Every structure is written in structure tokens, then in C-alpha cells.
Short mmCIF file of C-alpha atoms in Angstrom, two decimals:
data_model
loop_
_atom_site.label_atom_id
_atom_site.label_comp_id
_atom_site.label_asym_id
_atom_site.label_seq_id
_atom_site.Cartn_x
_atom_site.Cartn_y
_atom_site.Cartn_z
CA UNK A 1 97.28 73.05 102.89
CA UNK A 2 93.83 74.62 103.16
CA UNK A 3 91.20 73.09 105.33
CA UNK A 4 89.16 70.58 103.37
CA UNK A 5 91.71 70.06 100.59
CA UNK A 6 93.77 67.30 102.17
CA UNK A 7 93.64 64.31 99.82
CA UNK A 8 91.84 66.39 97.18
CA UNK A 9 92.23 65.58 93.51
CA UNK A 10 93.83 68.10 91.13
CA UNK A 11 90.43 68.54 89.45
CA UNK A 12 88.83 69.49 92.76
CA UNK A 13 91.61 72.00 93.47
CA UNK A 14 91.23 73.56 90.00
CA UNK A 15 87.48 73.82 90.62
CA UNK A 16 87.97 75.42 94.05
CA UNK A 17 90.53 77.92 92.75
CA UNK A 18 88.33 78.86 89.79
CA UNK A 19 85.34 79.34 92.10
CA UNK A 20 87.39 81.40 94.57
CA UNK A 21 88.57 83.62 91.71
CA UNK A 22 85.10 83.96 90.15
CA UNK A 23 83.48 84.95 93.45
CA UNK A 24 86.26 87.43 94.29
CA UNK A 25 86.06 89.09 90.86
CA UNK A 26 82.24 89.16 90.99
CA UNK A 27 82.38 91.00 94.32
CA UNK A 28 85.16 93.33 93.22
CA UNK A 29 83.53 94.49 89.97
CA UNK A 30 79.92 94.61 91.23
CA UNK A 31 80.26 98.26 92.34
CA UNK A 32 81.17 99.06 88.72
CA UNK A 33 77.98 97.41 87.47
CA UNK A 34 79.72 94.31 86.10
CA UNK A 35 79.68 90.59 86.76
CA UNK A 36 82.72 88.34 86.44
CA UNK A 37 81.54 87.10 83.03
CA UNK A 38 80.92 90.65 81.81
CA UNK A 39 84.33 91.67 83.14
CA UNK A 40 85.97 88.82 81.22
CA UNK A 41 84.27 90.03 78.07
CA UNK A 42 85.02 93.75 78.39
CA UNK A 43 88.59 93.28 79.65
CA UNK A 44 89.33 90.99 76.69
CA UNK A 45 87.66 93.42 74.31
CA UNK A 46 89.67 96.28 75.84
CA UNK A 47 92.93 94.42 75.24
CA UNK A 48 91.97 93.50 71.68
CA UNK A 49 90.95 97.06 70.86
CA UNK A 50 94.28 98.36 72.17
CA UNK A 51 96.00 96.27 69.47
CA UNK A 52 93.68 97.69 66.81
CA UNK A 53 91.33 94.73 66.57
CA UNK A 54 87.55 95.10 66.45
CA UNK A 55 86.57 91.49 67.09
CA UNK A 56 83.40 89.72 66.18
CA UNK A 57 81.29 88.15 68.90
CA UNK A 58 82.56 84.77 67.71
CA UNK A 59 86.21 85.85 67.93
CA UNK A 60 85.64 87.19 71.44
CA UNK A 61 83.91 83.94 72.42
CA UNK A 62 86.91 81.95 71.19
CA UNK A 63 89.29 84.28 73.03
CA UNK A 64 87.44 84.13 76.38
CA UNK A 65 86.40 80.49 76.26
CA UNK A 66 82.77 81.50 76.71
CA UNK A 67 80.02 79.98 74.59
CA UNK A 68 79.09 82.15 71.57
CA UNK A 69 75.43 82.27 72.61
CA UNK A 70 76.44 83.46 76.09
CA UNK A 71 78.73 86.13 74.61
CA UNK A 72 75.80 87.34 72.49
CA UNK A 73 73.59 87.56 75.59
CA UNK A 74 76.28 89.38 77.58
CA UNK A 75 76.98 91.75 74.68
CA UNK A 76 73.29 92.67 74.36
CA UNK A 77 73.10 93.45 78.10
CA UNK A 78 76.32 95.48 77.96
CA UNK A 79 75.03 97.35 74.90
CA UNK A 80 71.83 98.23 76.78
CA UNK A 81 73.98 99.51 79.66
CA UNK A 82 75.97 101.72 77.26
CA UNK A 83 79.22 99.82 77.79
CA UNK A 84 79.69 98.50 74.27
CA UNK A 85 78.28 98.80 70.79
CA UNK A 86 77.41 96.01 68.42
CA UNK A 87 77.58 96.62 64.67
CA UNK A 88 77.42 94.45 61.57
CA UNK A 89 80.79 93.48 60.15
CA UNK A 90 81.09 95.15 56.71
CA UNK A 91 83.09 92.13 55.45
CA UNK A 92 80.58 89.56 56.73
CA UNK A 93 76.97 90.69 57.20
CA UNK A 94 76.26 87.63 59.39
CA UNK A 95 78.92 88.64 61.93
CA UNK A 96 78.51 91.20 64.70
CA UNK A 97 81.52 93.30 65.68
CA UNK A 98 81.96 94.63 69.20
CA UNK A 99 83.59 97.81 70.46
CA UNK A 100 83.67 99.49 73.86
CA UNK A 101 82.02 102.87 74.14
CA UNK A 102 83.86 105.73 75.83
CA UNK A 103 81.93 104.95 79.03
CA UNK A 104 82.73 101.25 78.59
CA UNK A 105 86.44 101.96 78.23
CA UNK A 106 86.43 103.99 81.44
CA UNK A 107 84.52 101.32 83.41
CA UNK A 108 86.80 98.62 82.01
CA UNK A 109 89.99 100.50 82.96
CA UNK A 110 88.68 100.87 86.50
CA UNK A 111 87.66 97.19 86.65
CA UNK A 112 91.05 96.06 85.34
CA UNK A 113 92.79 98.02 88.10
CA UNK A 114 90.58 96.42 90.74
CA UNK A 115 91.13 92.90 89.36
CA UNK A 116 94.88 93.48 89.07
CA UNK A 117 94.87 94.18 92.81
CA UNK A 118 93.08 90.88 93.41
CA UNK A 119 95.58 89.09 91.19
CA UNK A 120 98.48 90.48 93.19
CA UNK A 121 96.80 89.15 96.37
CA UNK A 122 96.25 85.75 94.78
CA UNK A 123 99.85 85.46 93.58
CA UNK A 124 101.43 86.80 96.77
CA UNK A 125 101.97 83.28 98.24
CA UNK A 126 103.99 82.45 95.09
CA UNK A 127 106.16 85.53 95.44
CA UNK A 128 104.03 87.98 93.48
CA UNK A 129 103.24 88.46 89.79
CA UNK A 130 106.85 88.63 88.59
CA UNK A 131 108.29 85.78 90.64
CA UNK A 132 109.87 82.64 89.20
CA UNK A 133 107.22 80.52 90.96
CA UNK A 134 104.44 82.56 89.34
CA UNK A 135 106.08 82.16 85.92
CA UNK A 136 106.28 78.41 86.48
CA UNK A 137 102.65 78.37 87.64
CA UNK A 138 101.64 80.20 84.45
CA UNK A 139 103.52 77.65 82.33
CA UNK A 140 101.73 74.84 84.17
CA UNK A 141 98.34 76.50 83.72
CA UNK A 142 99.05 77.04 80.02
CA UNK A 143 100.02 73.39 79.60
CA UNK A 144 96.76 72.34 81.26
CA UNK A 145 94.73 74.75 79.13
CA UNK A 146 96.41 73.44 75.98
CA UNK A 147 95.77 69.78 76.88
CA UNK A 148 92.80 68.39 74.96
CA UNK A 149 89.86 67.20 77.03
CA UNK A 150 87.52 64.66 75.48
CA UNK A 151 84.94 63.07 77.77
CA UNK A 152 84.75 60.11 75.38
CA UNK A 153 88.49 59.45 75.12
CA UNK A 154 90.19 56.05 75.41
CA UNK A 155 90.71 56.42 79.15
CA UNK A 156 87.00 56.76 79.78
CA UNK A 157 85.98 53.88 77.56
CA UNK A 158 88.69 51.60 79.03
CA UNK A 159 87.21 52.05 82.49
CA UNK A 160 83.65 51.32 81.37
#
């Protein structure tokens, strides 16, 4: 077990792993002019566009788990940098649709390759991306992501 994690709670370990990943991705995509949050946005947008979807900012916020206001701020910065374009949705004039520019698609492809290399490094102790342990880990992560979290649930009020 890593130094400083002996006796750690699962929540602390999730926090540490998420911070380790965020910092590594930030450093890896910085030479491409991206931050981890921007990478999350453009990589998600890239995947959605490949399936023919031109998502709204709200849809992309829901997909990434980022707050809609933060997605709007990131999208404006990425638009200024020439990475994506924001247009009004013809079906809903209140909604803003996002699409990668040609430059944005190229930067995103390069960033995805870099992050995939990091992911292989991260998953190596589990046997690599295709291993049975990694598949089990992904099922566990999905179960945790699907579990509702309510700071005001019964468990919290029982302890008060």
C-alpha cells in the first residue's frame, strides 16, 4: 500500500486517486494548450461528434459531470482559442450547441493519445486496460458513480 494510505478511508483513496489523475492529465495536456477540465470537455465532445451528435452545453455538462456554468465558461475560452464553436440550437433558441473546429479536432486527437498513454500506465498494476481486474475495477467504479449521494440522507441525520 502507498505511503500515507494505511488505514485510509475509501473516500480518502477516491480523493487521492482523482487528484493524482487530474494532476497527471493537467501536466500531460498543458503542452497542447489544454487543462484537465478543458480536455474532459473536448474529449467528450469529440466522442459525441463521432456518433453524429452536436450536443448543447447542457448536454455536455450532464455527460461530463461538470456544472453547466463551468462548461459555459470553458466553452467560451475554448471558442476564443479556436478549438470549438458555439452556435444557437435551431430547435431551441435558448440552447447553445458546441462543435469542435478542425484545429480543435486535431488538438483533441493528440490529447486523447497522450491521455490514453497515461491511462495505460495507471492500469498497468491491474494488468492493463483489457485485463479482468481492470474490467472488475470499471464495474466497481460504475457502481459507485451510479450510487446516489445525498448529504442530507437518513444516515447523516441519524448521526446528528
